[in-house]
Amino acid sequence: MVEPVLSLRNLSVEIPTRHGIVKPVDGVSYDIGAGEILGVVGESGAGKSMAGNAVIGLLNPPAHIAAGEIWLKGSRIDNLTGEAMRRLRGKEIGMVFQDPLTSLNPLLRIGDQLVETMLTHLDISQSDAEKRAVSALEEVGIPGAAERVNSYPHEFSGGMRQRVVIALALCAEPSLIIADEPTTALDVSVQAQIIALLRRLCRERGTAVMLITHDMGVIAEATDRMAVMYAGRLAELGPVRDVLSHPQHPYTHGLMASTPLASAGKSRLHQIPGAMPRLDSVPEGCAFNPRCPYTTEKCRQAPAPRPESTSAACWYPLAREKAS
Amino acid sequence: MALVKIQNLTRLFDVSKPWLNRMIERREKAFLTAVSDVDFQVDERSTYALVGESGSGKSTIGRMLVGLLPPTKGTVEIDGIDLANETDDAKIDKIRADIQMIFQDPFASLNPRWRVRDIIVEPVAARGGNTDGLAEKLLEQVGLSVMDAGKFPHEFSGGQRQRICIARALASEPRLIVCDEPTSALDVSVQAQVLNLMSDLKDNFGLTYVLISHDLTVVRHMADRIGVLYLGRLVEEADPQDLFESPKHPYTKMLLEAAPRMDGFGREVTPPDGEIPDPINPPSGCAFHPRCPVAEDICKRDRPAMRALGGARVACHLAD
Amino acid sequence: MSEIPVPVRPKSRLRIALESDVFFSFRRSPVAVASAVVVLILVLSAVFAPLIATSNPFDPASLNLMNGFTPPMQPNAFTGETFLLGTDDQGRDVYSTILYGMRISLFVGAAAVAFAMVLGITLGLISGYVGGWTETIIMRTADVQLTFPSILVAMLIFGIAKGVTPVEYRDQMAIWVLILAIGLSDWVQFARVVRGATLVEKNKEYVQAARLIGRTPGAIMLRHILPNVLSPVLVIATISLALAIIAEATLSFLGVGAPPTQPSLGTLIRIGQGFLFSGEWWILFFPAVTLLALALSVNLLGDWLRDALNPRLR
């Protein structure tokens, strides 16, 4: 078994509030291997971004890791000091956020930003870094890269800017990229370009990618495995093909069925009754039990079992042939 | 019977620098063409969807439809009345009550300092109508509780807020509701609830919807007729079945091809080239020609007119 | 039925206020609580001055010149009377003059801020909502006024007003002229903040929804936008109150403010500074400390309020 690049072991994040402790991430475990894209889906407030922030050590206090471990390439990183974490970020972990404008310094030429990142994290000379900056831009498909290194972020269009952010995330040759809703702010045609780019880079360089999104279509097209989160917990984890075509968790099944795509030709969309619980009032037992059509007494009392490598966190997983 | 009739609708925005800067730098005034020569009709009790990417002018059309923005050229007629040029106050007042709008951001579209009851009945109260029990009745119709009338908007989730917006839109018993990206700020499962509610209300009250969206899946599910916009121009109009199964315009084809699919596991699409051009200096001829795989010389020269093709209308020289 | 309704009684505005984050952060901030207590004590003692003062310093009949220059807590050499904080040159009890002086200071400060607020909010709302030339004229006027120190503007207005009022009304008018002068020099920051907030709010969709209904611009500004731009105004009003009290004291100290017959804290300080070097320190010291406590606690309260109402600072 090859060692995964990133490994979350029973990770919990807690935020103490006036009304008690809330757990935006609650006992989540998953691995991402080299060259693999793991999609993390969930509705807003499901904890998908919070797990990513925990990995890069960017939790806003008072949020903190309360339990569990994070391993990156065989070493534990959840207990690192701020300084050690800062060195790791950028060097080993690259980040791509939803809004490309906020990830780029508007006052610096993009070439300088690339060079600065490389000089900080790689042992290379200034002139090498400048050459690498041009090739990094070429690699993400920016036409006329040699001239464009001297442009400022505002001179790029939205899609091109997101490419620059990806080049910036990749230039220190990290082993893991965390992409949090990288295409949400982009148009459909540009979104397709960015997804194709991420997949190509991941395949060619063997970078592990955590792709956080709410868009099932993006997950289907871009990822190898997917994790479905609900109320801070992992609901289902498995190869994307299995999870999307034969969801075993009733929540995943309901979520899939409620996309307009899945209901093509029907006059009404499938509905999951109710809404995801607020984090300060997650029900006892399985978090999904009040909305689940198959709930029994057991679901109301005992928390659902943790998903193993490919199954659902459910006492009564849907049989493969039943869910279609 | 067409409830909405839009002809040669055009809207420019003045994006010039301030007067003094223009004088010093000797620049001409600059205009952004948000909507250019759009015409279409919406039948009563049907759903007409406008799709397009950012900058396609779909929201600008929506705001002109409801009278929030006057057209630069062309006309918007609703039930035969043109809001921008009508002088009879009684007619304007009547047509105002007939048109309502649902907005994209459920967090910005409700006044945070007002109680839900006051928000919902405002369209009626502003005209001095009777509002006894109205808020409670509407809340139940949109699937909320009578108890919610006394609360403030911040006590609700995004989906519930959108229901409140729908309740407000229904208060004046309108015939036409313009929905500007009504579900794009919502999660998938909540989106399903809101779209179902919209369908039910349409059947119950005989409503006409103009649905503005960038989401092809939502449009396909809801619409009776779809207009595709590119750079402020209507490029294709067809029934959902035709549009999704045999798109005529190269832009529509590109859009459909690029949209992610739930069954597209590891699909290797050739991503479309380029991005949407600058609307201040749109390309000559057909606005899509720089990105079009089949463009010919004529596409660079002449702007294609809208022509009927089967059950569809398409603005392309080469489509057949 | 899809979203499960939870039967909860609508909350009253008081309940909402008590459960709010602002009230929570208030209870957790010792500085805020302490300054609120000081402000409350000072305001209450100013309001109830006639009840807790030992004499009425404005009533010449109650004064005894023989009591002049009595040091604090020492019996007067002639009359044997003792005064908590001593007396001034005319035998007025310093404790009572402070209470009555604070009344005038607070009244002038509050009225000036209220005047500045009404003027600033109105002009800010109009320039933000209407835009165009109206906005240009209002905001450029504000810019021009900002280039002059506000105390200078106040003195200018005071001087003009004094020139046009008949001599016999001058003392009566002085307080109102002060209010007008300080208020007029202070409206600009209200107008600026309100205009900025209005520009943000007017593009929000709830305002468009109101326009769609056919509401008039006046109704939209008053009923929709105004309630949503009030929190920054509240912060400025608090800090302006401290500044207005100081401005009033400055003007009075310079002799262009409250007349000696109706002394404010500033007037008292002006009277007192003449006796500082002859050893009668208390005439100056106690009004000055009161002014300091009042201005400082109001200011600290304003600072806390600004932090509490700005979610980005938390």
Tab-separated table of C-alpha atoms in Angstrom, chain B residues 175-320:
chain	number	residue	atom	x	y	z
B	175	ARG	CA	-49.533	37.971	-13.223
B	176	LEU	CA	-45.852	38.162	-14.128
B	177	ILE	CA	-42.920	37.358	-11.864
B	178	VAL	CA	-39.380	37.986	-13.055
B	179	CYS	CA	-37.042	35.593	-11.223
B	180	ASP	CA	-33.409	36.729	-11.328
B	181	GLU	CA	-31.234	33.701	-10.452
B	182	PRO	CA	-33.726	32.665	-7.772
B	183	THR	CA	-31.796	29.598	-6.634
B	184	SER	CA	-28.161	30.250	-7.470
B	185	ALA	CA	-27.361	31.239	-3.875
B	186	LEU	CA	-29.011	28.111	-2.492
B	187	ASP	CA	-27.797	24.580	-1.852
B	188	VAL	CA	-28.966	21.806	-4.164
B	189	SER	CA	-31.518	20.264	-1.816
B	190	VAL	CA	-32.963	23.679	-0.928
B	191	GLN	CA	-32.970	24.630	-4.611
B	192	ALA	CA	-35.185	21.611	-5.284
B	193	GLN	CA	-37.656	22.774	-2.627
B	194	VAL	CA	-37.791	26.318	-3.991
B	195	LEU	CA	-38.123	25.242	-7.630
B	196	ASN	CA	-40.951	22.870	-6.711
B	197	LEU	CA	-42.682	25.649	-4.824
B	198	MET	CA	-42.361	27.935	-7.837
B	199	SER	CA	-43.886	25.280	-10.090
B	200	ASP	CA	-46.798	24.724	-7.695
B	201	LEU	CA	-47.531	28.432	-7.370
B	202	LYS	CA	-47.436	28.846	-11.115
B	203	ASP	CA	-50.117	26.170	-11.511
B	204	ASN	CA	-52.236	27.439	-8.612
B	205	PHE	CA	-52.225	31.121	-9.508
B	206	GLY	CA	-51.777	31.005	-13.277
B	207	LEU	CA	-48.482	32.899	-13.083
B	208	THR	CA	-46.136	33.787	-15.909
B	209	TYR	CA	-42.431	33.534	-15.139
B	210	VAL	CA	-39.436	35.099	-16.789
B	211	LEU	CA	-36.596	33.041	-15.343
B	212	ILE	CA	-33.081	34.442	-15.527
B	213	SER	CA	-30.346	31.913	-14.859
B	214	HIS	CA	-26.870	30.797	-15.780
B	215	ASP	CA	-27.652	27.233	-14.747
B	216	LEU	CA	-28.647	25.152	-17.747
B	217	THR	CA	-30.039	22.334	-15.612
B	218	VAL	CA	-32.438	24.650	-13.784
B	219	VAL	CA	-33.522	26.240	-17.042
B	220	ARG	CA	-34.140	22.900	-18.679
B	221	HIS	CA	-36.276	21.771	-15.774
B	222	MET	CA	-38.398	24.907	-15.490
B	223	ALA	CA	-38.731	26.545	-18.891
B	224	ASP	CA	-41.316	26.275	-21.649
B	225	ARG	CA	-39.198	28.415	-23.925
B	226	ILE	CA	-35.513	29.334	-23.652
B	227	GLY	CA	-33.626	32.335	-24.997
B	228	VAL	CA	-29.831	32.092	-25.095
B	229	LEU	CA	-27.957	35.379	-24.727
B	230	TYR	CA	-24.386	36.173	-25.676
B	231	LEU	CA	-22.851	39.605	-25.105
B	232	GLY	CA	-26.230	41.313	-24.883
B	233	ARG	CA	-27.648	39.662	-27.998
B	234	LEU	CA	-30.239	36.945	-28.288
B	235	VAL	CA	-28.502	34.221	-30.297
B	236	GLU	CA	-31.013	31.399	-30.133
B	237	GLU	CA	-34.522	30.775	-28.921
B	238	ALA	CA	-36.165	27.369	-28.776
B	239	ASP	CA	-38.210	24.928	-26.708
B	240	PRO	CA	-36.137	23.055	-24.101
B	241	GLN	CA	-36.397	19.735	-25.927
B	242	ASP	CA	-35.071	21.181	-29.190
B	243	LEU	CA	-32.455	23.357	-27.559
B	244	PHE	CA	-30.856	20.592	-25.533
B	245	GLU	CA	-31.135	17.874	-28.149
B	246	SER	CA	-30.368	19.797	-31.323
B	247	PRO	CA	-28.828	23.173	-30.547
B	248	LYS	CA	-28.505	25.314	-33.674
B	249	HIS	CA	-26.174	28.144	-32.721
B	250	PRO	CA	-22.457	27.311	-32.255
B	251	TYR	CA	-22.451	29.198	-28.948
B	252	THR	CA	-25.331	27.120	-27.605
B	253	LYS	CA	-23.488	23.996	-28.688
B	254	MET	CA	-20.356	25.150	-26.918
B	255	LEU	CA	-22.267	26.005	-23.762
B	256	LEU	CA	-24.007	22.637	-23.619
B	257	GLU	CA	-20.779	20.793	-24.278
B	258	ALA	CA	-18.885	22.676	-21.564
B	259	ALA	CA	-21.505	22.240	-18.839
B	260	PRO	CA	-20.469	19.553	-16.356
B	261	ARG	CA	-22.564	16.402	-16.336
B	262	MET	CA	-23.433	14.126	-13.498
B	263	ASP	CA	-22.606	11.106	-15.625
B	264	GLY	CA	-19.493	12.662	-17.139
B	265	PHE	CA	-17.001	10.612	-15.132
B	266	GLY	CA	-13.513	11.576	-16.233
B	267	ARG	CA	-15.023	13.064	-19.398
B	268	GLU	CA	-12.298	14.593	-21.554
B	269	VAL	CA	-13.965	17.606	-23.135
B	270	THR	CA	-11.961	19.916	-25.304
B	271	PRO	CA	-12.555	23.051	-23.324
B	272	PRO	CA	-13.862	25.986	-25.352
B	273	ASP	CA	-11.396	28.619	-26.460
B	274	GLY	CA	-11.214	32.124	-25.134
B	275	GLU	CA	-13.480	34.137	-22.915
B	276	ILE	CA	-16.332	36.584	-23.295
B	277	PRO	CA	-15.128	39.736	-25.104
B	278	ASP	CA	-15.176	43.246	-23.689
B	279	PRO	CA	-18.729	44.648	-24.078
B	280	ILE	CA	-17.361	48.182	-24.500
B	281	ASN	CA	-15.694	47.149	-27.766
B	282	PRO	CA	-17.661	44.125	-28.981
B	283	PRO	CA	-16.344	42.218	-32.023
B	284	SER	CA	-17.632	43.246	-35.452
B	285	GLY	CA	-20.352	41.244	-37.169
B	286	CYS	CA	-21.439	38.257	-35.129
B	287	ALA	CA	-20.216	38.812	-31.559
B	288	PHE	CA	-19.291	35.144	-31.250
B	289	HIS	CA	-17.071	34.929	-34.345
B	290	PRO	CA	-13.667	35.134	-32.579
B	291	ARG	CA	-14.485	31.986	-30.587
B	292	CYS	CA	-16.608	30.227	-33.181
B	293	PRO	CA	-15.173	27.021	-34.682
B	294	VAL	CA	-17.069	27.426	-37.953
B	295	ALA	CA	-16.843	31.194	-38.498
B	296	GLU	CA	-16.460	32.467	-42.068
B	297	ASP	CA	-15.756	35.886	-43.548
B	298	ILE	CA	-19.383	36.948	-43.509
B	299	CYS	CA	-19.502	36.406	-39.732
B	300	LYS	CA	-16.830	39.070	-39.232
B	301	ARG	CA	-18.659	41.517	-41.502
B	302	ASP	CA	-22.388	41.311	-40.933
B	303	ARG	CA	-24.339	40.919	-37.785
B	304	PRO	CA	-26.698	37.974	-38.344
B	305	ALA	CA	-30.415	38.696	-37.994
B	306	MET	CA	-32.723	36.480	-36.006
B	307	ARG	CA	-34.418	33.993	-38.340
B	308	ALA	CA	-36.817	31.113	-37.845
B	309	LEU	CA	-35.398	27.635	-38.225
B	310	GLY	CA	-37.795	24.817	-37.508
B	311	GLY	CA	-39.494	25.616	-34.207
B	312	ALA	CA	-36.544	27.706	-33.140
B	313	ARG	CA	-35.192	31.157	-33.908
B	314	VAL	CA	-31.463	31.571	-34.381
B	315	ALA	CA	-29.080	34.457	-35.120
B	316	CYS	CA	-26.375	32.743	-37.145
B	317	HIS	CA	-25.429	33.002	-40.822
B	318	LEU	CA	-24.428	29.370	-41.044
B	319	ALA	CA	-26.869	27.448	-38.881
B	320	ASP	CA	-29.142	24.996	-40.627
